[in-house]
Coordinates of C-alpha atoms in Angstrom, one line a residue:
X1 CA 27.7 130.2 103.3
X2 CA 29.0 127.4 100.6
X3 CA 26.5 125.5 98.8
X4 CA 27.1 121.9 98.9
X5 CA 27.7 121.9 94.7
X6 CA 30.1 124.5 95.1
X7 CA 32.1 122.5 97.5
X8 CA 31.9 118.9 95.5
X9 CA 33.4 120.9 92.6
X10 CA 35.9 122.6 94.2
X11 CA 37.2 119.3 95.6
X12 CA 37.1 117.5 92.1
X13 CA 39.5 120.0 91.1
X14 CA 41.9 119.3 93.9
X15 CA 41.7 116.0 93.2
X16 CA 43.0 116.9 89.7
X17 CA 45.6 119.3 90.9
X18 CA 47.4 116.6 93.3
X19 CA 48.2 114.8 90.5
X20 CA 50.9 117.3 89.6
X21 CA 54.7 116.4 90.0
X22 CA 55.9 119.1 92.4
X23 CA 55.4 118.6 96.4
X24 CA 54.3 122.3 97.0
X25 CA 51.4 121.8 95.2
X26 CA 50.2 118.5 96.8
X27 CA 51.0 120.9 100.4
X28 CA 49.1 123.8 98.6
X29 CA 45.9 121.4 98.0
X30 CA 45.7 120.0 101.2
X31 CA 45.6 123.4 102.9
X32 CA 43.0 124.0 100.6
X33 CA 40.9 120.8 101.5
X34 CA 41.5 122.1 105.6
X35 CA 40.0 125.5 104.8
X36 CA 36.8 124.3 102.3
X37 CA 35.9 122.0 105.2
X38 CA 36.2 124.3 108.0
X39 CA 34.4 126.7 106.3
X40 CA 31.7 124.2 105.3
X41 CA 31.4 123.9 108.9
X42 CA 27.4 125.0 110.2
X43 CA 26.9 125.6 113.8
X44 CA 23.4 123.7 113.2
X45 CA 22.3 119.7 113.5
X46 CA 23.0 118.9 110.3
X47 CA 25.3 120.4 107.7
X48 CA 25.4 119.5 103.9
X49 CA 28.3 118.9 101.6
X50 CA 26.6 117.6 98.6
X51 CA 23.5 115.9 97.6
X52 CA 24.6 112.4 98.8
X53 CA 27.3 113.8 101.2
X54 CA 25.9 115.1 105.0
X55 CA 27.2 114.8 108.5
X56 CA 27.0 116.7 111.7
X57 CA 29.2 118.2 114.1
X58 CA 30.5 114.3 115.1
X59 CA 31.1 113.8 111.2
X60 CA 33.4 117.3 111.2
X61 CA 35.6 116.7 114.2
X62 CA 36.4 113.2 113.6
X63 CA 37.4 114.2 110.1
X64 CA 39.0 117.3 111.2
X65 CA 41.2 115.1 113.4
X66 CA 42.2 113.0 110.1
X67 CA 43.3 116.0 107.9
X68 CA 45.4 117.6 110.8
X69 CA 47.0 114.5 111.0
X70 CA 47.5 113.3 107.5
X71 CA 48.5 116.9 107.3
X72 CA 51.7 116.2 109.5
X73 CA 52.2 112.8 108.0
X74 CA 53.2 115.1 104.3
X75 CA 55.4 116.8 105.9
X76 CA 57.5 113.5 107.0
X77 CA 60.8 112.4 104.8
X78 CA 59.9 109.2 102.9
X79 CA 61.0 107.2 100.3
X80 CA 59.1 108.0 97.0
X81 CA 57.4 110.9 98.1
X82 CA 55.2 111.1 94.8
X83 CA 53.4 107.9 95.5
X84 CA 53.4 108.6 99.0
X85 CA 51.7 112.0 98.7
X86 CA 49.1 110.4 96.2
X87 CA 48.1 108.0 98.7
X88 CA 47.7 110.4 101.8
X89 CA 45.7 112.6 99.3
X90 CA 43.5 109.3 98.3
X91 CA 43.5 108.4 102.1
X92 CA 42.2 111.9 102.6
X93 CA 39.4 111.8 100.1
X94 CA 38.3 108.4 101.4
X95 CA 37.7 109.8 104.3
X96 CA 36.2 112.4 103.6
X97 CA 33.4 110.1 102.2
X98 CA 33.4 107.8 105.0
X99 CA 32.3 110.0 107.7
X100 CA 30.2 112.3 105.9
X101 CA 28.2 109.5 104.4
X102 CA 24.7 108.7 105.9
X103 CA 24.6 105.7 104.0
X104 CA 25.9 102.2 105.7
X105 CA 26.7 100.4 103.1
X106 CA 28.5 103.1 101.8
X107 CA 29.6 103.8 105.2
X108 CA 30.9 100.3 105.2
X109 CA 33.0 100.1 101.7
X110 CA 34.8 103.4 102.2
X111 CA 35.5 102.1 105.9
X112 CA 37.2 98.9 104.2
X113 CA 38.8 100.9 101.5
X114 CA 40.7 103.3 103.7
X115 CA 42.0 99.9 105.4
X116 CA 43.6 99.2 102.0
X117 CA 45.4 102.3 101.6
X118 CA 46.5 101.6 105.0
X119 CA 47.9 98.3 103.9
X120 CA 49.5 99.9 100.6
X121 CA 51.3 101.5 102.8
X122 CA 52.4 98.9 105.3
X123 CA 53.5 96.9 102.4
X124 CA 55.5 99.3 100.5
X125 CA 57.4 101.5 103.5
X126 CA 57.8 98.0 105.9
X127 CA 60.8 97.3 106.5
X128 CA 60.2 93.5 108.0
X129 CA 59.2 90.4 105.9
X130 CA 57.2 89.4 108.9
X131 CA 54.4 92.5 107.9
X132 CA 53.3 90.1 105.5
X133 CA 52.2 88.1 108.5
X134 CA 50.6 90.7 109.8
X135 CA 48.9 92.0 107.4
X136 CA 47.4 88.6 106.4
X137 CA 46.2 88.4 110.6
X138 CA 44.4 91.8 110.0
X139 CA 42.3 90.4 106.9
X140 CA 41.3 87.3 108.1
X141 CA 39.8 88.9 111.5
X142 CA 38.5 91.8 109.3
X143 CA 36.8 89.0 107.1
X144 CA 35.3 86.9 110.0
X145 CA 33.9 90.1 111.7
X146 CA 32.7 91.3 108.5
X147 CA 30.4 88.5 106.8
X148 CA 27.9 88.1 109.9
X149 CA 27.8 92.1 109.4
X150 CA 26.9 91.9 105.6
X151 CA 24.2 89.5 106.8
X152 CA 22.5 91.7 108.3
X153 CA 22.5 94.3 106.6
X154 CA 21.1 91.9 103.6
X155 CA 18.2 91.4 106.1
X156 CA 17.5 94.8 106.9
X157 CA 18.1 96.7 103.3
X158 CA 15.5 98.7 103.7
X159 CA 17.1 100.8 106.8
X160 CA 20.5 101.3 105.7
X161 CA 20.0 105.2 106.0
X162 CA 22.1 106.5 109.5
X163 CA 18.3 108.2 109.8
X164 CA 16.0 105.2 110.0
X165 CA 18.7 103.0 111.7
X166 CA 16.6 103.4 114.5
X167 CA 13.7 101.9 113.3
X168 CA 15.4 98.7 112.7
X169 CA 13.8 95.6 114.2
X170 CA 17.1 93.1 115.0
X171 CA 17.3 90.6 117.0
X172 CA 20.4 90.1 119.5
X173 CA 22.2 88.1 117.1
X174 CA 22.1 90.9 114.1
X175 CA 22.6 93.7 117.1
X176 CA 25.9 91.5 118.0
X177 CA 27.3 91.4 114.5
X178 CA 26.7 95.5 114.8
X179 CA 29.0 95.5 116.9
X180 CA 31.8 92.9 116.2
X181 CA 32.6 94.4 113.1
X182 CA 33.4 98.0 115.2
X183 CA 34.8 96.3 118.2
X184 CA 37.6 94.3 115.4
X185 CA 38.2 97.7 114.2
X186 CA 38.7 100.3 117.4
X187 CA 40.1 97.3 118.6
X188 CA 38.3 95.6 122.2
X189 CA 39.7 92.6 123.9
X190 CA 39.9 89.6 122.0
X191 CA 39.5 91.2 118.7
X192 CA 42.8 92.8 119.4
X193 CA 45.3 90.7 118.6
X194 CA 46.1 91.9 114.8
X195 CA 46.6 95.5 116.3
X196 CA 50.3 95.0 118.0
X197 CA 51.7 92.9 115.2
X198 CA 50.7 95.7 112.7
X199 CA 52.0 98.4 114.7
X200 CA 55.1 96.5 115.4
X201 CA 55.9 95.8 111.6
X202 CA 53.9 98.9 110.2
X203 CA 56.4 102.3 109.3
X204 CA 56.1 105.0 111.5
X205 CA 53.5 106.9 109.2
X206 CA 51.1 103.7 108.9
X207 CA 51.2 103.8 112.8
X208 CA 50.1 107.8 113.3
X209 CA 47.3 107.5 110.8
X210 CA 46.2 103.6 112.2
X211 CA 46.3 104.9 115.8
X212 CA 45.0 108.7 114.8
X213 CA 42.5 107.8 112.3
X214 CA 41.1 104.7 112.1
X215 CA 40.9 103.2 115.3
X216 CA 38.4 106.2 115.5
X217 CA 36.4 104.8 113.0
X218 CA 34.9 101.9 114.7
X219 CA 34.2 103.9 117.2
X220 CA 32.1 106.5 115.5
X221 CA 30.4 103.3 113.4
X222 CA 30.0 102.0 117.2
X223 CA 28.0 105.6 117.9
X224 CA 26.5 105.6 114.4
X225 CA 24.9 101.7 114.1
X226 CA 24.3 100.3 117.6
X227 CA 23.7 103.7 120.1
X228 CA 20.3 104.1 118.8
X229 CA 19.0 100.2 120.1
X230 CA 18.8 101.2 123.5
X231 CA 16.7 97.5 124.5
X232 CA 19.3 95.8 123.3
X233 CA 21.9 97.7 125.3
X234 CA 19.9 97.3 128.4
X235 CA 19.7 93.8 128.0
X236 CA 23.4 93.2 127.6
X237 CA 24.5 96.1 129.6
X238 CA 25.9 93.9 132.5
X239 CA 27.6 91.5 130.0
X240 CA 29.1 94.8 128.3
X241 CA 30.1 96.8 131.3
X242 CA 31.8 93.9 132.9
X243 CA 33.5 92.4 130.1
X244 CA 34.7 96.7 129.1
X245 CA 35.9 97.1 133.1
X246 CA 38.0 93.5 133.3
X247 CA 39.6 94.0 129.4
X248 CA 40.8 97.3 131.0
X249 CA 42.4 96.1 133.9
X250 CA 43.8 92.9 132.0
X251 CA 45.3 95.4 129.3
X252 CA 46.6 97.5 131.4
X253 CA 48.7 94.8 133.6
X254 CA 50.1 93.7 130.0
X255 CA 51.1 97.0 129.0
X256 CA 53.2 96.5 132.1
X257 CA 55.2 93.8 130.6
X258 CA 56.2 95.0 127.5
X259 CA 59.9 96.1 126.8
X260 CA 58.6 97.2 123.1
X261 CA 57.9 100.7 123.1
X262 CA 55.7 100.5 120.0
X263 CA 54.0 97.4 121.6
X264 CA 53.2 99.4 125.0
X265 CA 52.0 102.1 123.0
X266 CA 49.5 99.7 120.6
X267 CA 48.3 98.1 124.3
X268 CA 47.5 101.3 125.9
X269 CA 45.4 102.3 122.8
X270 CA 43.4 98.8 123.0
X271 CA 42.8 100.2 126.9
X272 CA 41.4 104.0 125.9
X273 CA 39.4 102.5 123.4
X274 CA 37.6 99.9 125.7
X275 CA 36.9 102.6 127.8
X276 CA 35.1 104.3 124.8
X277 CA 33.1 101.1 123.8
X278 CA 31.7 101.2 127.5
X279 CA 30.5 104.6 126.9
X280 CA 29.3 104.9 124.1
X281 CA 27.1 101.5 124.6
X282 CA 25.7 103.5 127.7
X283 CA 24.5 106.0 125.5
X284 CA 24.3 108.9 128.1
X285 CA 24.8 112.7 127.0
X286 CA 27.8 112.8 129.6
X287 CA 29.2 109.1 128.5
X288 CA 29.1 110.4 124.9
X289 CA 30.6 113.5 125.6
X290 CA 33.6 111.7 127.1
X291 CA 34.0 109.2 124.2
X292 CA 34.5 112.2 122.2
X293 CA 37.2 113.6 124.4
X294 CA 39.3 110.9 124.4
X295 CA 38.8 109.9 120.3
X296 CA 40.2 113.2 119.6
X297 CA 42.5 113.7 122.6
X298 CA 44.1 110.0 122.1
X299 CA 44.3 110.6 118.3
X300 CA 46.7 112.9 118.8
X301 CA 48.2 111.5 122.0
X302 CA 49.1 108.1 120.5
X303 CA 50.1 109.5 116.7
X304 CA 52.8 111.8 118.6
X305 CA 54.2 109.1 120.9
X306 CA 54.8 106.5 117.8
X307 CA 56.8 109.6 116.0
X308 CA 59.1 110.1 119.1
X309 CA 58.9 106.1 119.3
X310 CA 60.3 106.5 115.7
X311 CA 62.9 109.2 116.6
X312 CA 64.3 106.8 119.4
X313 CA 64.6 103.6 116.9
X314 CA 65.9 106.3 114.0
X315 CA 68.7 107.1 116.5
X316 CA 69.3 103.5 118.6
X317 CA 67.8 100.9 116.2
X318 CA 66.0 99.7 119.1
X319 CA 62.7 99.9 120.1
X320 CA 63.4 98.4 123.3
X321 CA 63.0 99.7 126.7
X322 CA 66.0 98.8 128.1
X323 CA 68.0 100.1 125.5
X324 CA 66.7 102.8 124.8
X325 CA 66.7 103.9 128.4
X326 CA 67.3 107.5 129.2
X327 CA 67.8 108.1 125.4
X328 CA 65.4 111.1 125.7
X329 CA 67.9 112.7 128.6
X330 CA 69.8 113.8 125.9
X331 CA 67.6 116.2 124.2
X332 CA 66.4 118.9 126.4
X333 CA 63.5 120.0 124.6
X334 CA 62.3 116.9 123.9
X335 CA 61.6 115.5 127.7
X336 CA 58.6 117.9 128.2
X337 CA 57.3 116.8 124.9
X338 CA 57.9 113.4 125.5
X339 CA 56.3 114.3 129.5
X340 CA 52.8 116.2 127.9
X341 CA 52.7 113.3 125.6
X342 CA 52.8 110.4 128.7
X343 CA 50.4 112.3 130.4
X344 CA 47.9 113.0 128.1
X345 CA 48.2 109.1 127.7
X346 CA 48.0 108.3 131.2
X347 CA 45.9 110.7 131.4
X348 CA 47.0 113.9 133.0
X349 CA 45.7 117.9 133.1
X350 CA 45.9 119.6 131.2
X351 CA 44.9 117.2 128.3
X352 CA 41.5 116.7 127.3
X353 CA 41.9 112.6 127.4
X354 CA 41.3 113.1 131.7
X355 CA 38.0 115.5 130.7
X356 CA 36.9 111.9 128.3
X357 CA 37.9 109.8 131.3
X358 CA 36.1 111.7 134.0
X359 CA 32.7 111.9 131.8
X360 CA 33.6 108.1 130.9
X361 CA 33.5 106.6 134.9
X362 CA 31.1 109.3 136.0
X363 CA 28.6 108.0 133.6
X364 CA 29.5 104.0 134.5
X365 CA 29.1 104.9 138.6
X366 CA 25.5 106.8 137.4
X367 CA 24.7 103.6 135.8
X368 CA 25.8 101.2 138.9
X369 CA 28.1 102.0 141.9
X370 CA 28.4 98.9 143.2
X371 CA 31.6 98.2 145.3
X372 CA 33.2 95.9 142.4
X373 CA 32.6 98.7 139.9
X374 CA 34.1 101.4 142.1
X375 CA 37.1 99.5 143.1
X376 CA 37.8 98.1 139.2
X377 CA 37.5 101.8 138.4
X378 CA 39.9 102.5 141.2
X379 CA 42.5 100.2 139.8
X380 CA 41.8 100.8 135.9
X381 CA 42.9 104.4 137.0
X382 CA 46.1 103.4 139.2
X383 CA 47.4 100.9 136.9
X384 CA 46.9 103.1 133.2
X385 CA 48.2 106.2 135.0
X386 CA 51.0 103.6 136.2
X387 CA 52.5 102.4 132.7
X388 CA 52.4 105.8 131.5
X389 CA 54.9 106.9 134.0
X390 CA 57.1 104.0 134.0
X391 CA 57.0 105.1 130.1
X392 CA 58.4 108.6 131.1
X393 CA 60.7 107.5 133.3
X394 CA 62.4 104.7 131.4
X395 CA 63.1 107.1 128.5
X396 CA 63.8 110.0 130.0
X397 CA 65.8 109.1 133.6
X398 CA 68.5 107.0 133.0
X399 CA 71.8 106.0 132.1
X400 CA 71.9 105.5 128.5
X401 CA 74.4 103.4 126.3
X402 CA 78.0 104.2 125.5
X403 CA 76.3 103.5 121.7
X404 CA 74.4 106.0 121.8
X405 CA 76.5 108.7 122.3
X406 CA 77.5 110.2 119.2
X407 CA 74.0 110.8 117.6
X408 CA 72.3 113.5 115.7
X409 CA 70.7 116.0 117.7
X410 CA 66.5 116.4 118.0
X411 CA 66.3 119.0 115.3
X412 CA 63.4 121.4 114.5
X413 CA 61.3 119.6 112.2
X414 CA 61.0 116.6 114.8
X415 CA 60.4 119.5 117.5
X416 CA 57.4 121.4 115.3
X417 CA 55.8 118.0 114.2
X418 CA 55.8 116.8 117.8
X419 CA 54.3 120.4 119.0
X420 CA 51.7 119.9 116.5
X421 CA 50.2 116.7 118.1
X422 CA 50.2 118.6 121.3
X423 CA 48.7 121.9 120.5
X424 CA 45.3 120.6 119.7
X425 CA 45.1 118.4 123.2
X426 CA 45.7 122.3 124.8
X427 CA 43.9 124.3 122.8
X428 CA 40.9 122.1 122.8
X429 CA 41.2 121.6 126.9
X430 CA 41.0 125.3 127.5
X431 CA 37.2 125.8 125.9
X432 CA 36.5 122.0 125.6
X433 CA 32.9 123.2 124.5
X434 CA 33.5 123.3 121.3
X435 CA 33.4 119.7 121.4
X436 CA 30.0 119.1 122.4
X437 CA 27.7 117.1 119.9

């Protein structure tokens, strides 16, 4: 077993080593970082890193879903790849701190750090002046979100610690600003609205690791800072469950509309994650269960459909529907990647997103099955498993532009990188108990 010491060191001297020129190494040092963690891994409550750094079996799956994806993202073809490698690396490290921390204030400044990086990134690999719009949208919601937060966390200083966060006595006011500032970030309804105009105007690899990573974030803050308050969530439960079931539905009818790719996919995220704010708020062992499933199984989901999103745009310029309609019938191996991909979205066996959703509306009927709630249920799952198809469909069945004819073919680094957003949805679907917090 690794002492927690041992561990720190060894990853202060990875840190030193990715400053070297050659791209091997910086590969070299992330597997490194992928195998110290894993094997840091203790099949007990708690496990220890270091004297200020602990987390549990929630801490080392949501950051195990950040390395395997910031692990693909190095392997992309970028402009500068030095800087770009240094900033997945510093991405990587941040966290790293942010979910092993027990701390949340220091939960709270890595979780705005990490935002930064994101923005570096945005900034320097956009290709639209309008990101700057964008961007500026994201900061001032993140802002308005975060100052009623730093309130109360001013007024309760002395229950900061994950541990005692329990013990806090807040009213509903201070238990609301717990959870603006983690609804703005996974994002729900109304606090949504920064998410499509980033993704629109972000690079492809800002997208993966916004969808992948950090929408995830709020969520495990959400199961970290406002689970434990469970008079508070009774008294707002039918405020929370109704506001959760309509925001689906509504989303789901505007993914409908689009005729951006990227847009659709940014929409159906906002939809998954509502469904994840409604359970976790419920704080069953079966609702949390499910918001596990479908933070790791819509991680991967969503990361791989904005990299073939960015392989249809590389090869029609487009990220429109109707042009880029039937673009996929070209490549025969990509349709069934493109196919598991639209239905672990939708969601579909055998990913483990439908395991998350079953847990998710099993746990809301065990809480009230009312006739509204069943038949909202009943059309949140027609209409999400609808714009997932029409997804399919449009790209894969029909006929495609005379434009588009003469293109590059879907070579084998696009057809490894999209297999590795799909192995872990299968692999983790056939012995989903290894999930289980």
């Amino acid at each position: 077993m690794f002492s927690g010491p041992k561990i720190m060191k060894f990853l202060m001297v990875i840190m030193m080593m990715v400053m070297m020129k050659t791209t091997k190494n910086s590969i070299f040092n992330y597997s490194l970082i992928v195998l110290l963690l894993n094997l840091n891994l203790q099949k007990q409550d708690m496990s220890k890193m270091s004297y200020f750094l602990w987390g549990d079996e929630l801490s080392f799956w949501t950051f195990d879903l950040s390395v395997w994806v910031i692990f693909i993202l190095i392997f992309s073809k970028i402009n500068q790849p030095k800087i770009y490698n240094k900033c997945m690396f510093i991405m990587l490290m941040l966290l790293m701190v942010t979910f092993y921390s027990w701390n949340m204030m220091m939960f709270y400044l890595m979780f705005e750090i990490s935002m930064i990086v994101v923005l570096t990134v945005i900034m320097t690999w956009g290709y639209q002046p309008e990101r700057v719009e964008a961007i500026l949208f994201m900061i001032i919601m993140t802002v308005l979100t975060s100052l009623p937060f730093i309130i109360t966390i001013m007024n309760n200083k002395n229950n900061l610690n994950f541990w005692n966060i329990q013990f806090m006595s807040i009213n509903m006011w201070e238990y609301l600003s717990l959870m603006f500032v983690f609804m703005m970030k996974m994002p729900t309804m109304f606090l949504h609205m920064w998410l499509p105009k980033v993704h629109v105007e972000s690079p492809v690899q800002g997208s993966m690791i916004l969808a992948a990573v950090l929408l995830k974030m709020g969520s495990y803050g959400l199961i970290r800072a406002t689970a434990t308050n469970l008079h508070l969530n009774m008294k707002l439960s039918w405020l929370i469950m109704s506001f959760s079931m309509w925001s689906m539905f509504i989303m789901t009818m505007i993914c409908l509309m689009q005729t951006d790719l990227k847009t659709m996919i940014a929409y159906s995220s906002v939809v998954h994650m509502t469904l994840v704010f409604a359970a976790i708020t419920l704080n069953k062992t079966k609702s949390m269960m499910g918001s596990i499933y479908i933070m790791i199984g819509h991680g991967m989901c969503s990361a791989g459909l904005f990299y073939l999103t960015n392989i249809a745009y590389v090869n029609s310029k487009s990220r429109s529907i109707i042009i880029n309609k039937g673009s996929f019938s070209m490549f025969p191996t990509a349709v069934p990647i493109w196919f598991f991909l639209c239905m672990g979205n939708s969601p579909m066996p055998p990913s483990i997103n439908i395991m998350g959703e079953f847990f998710s509306f099993k746990s809301i009927l065990n809480w009230s099955s009312t006739t509204t709630i069943i038949m909202l249920m009943m059309m949140i799952m027609f209409s999400s498993s609808l714009y997932s198809i029409f997804m399919f469909y449009i790209a894969t069945h029909g006929i495609f532009k005379k434009s588009m004819i003469k293109i590059k073919n879907f070579n084998s680094k696009n057809k490894n990188t999209s297999m590795l957003h799909i192995i872990p949805m299968l692999s983790i679907s056939a012995n989903p108990d290894m999930l289980v917090i």
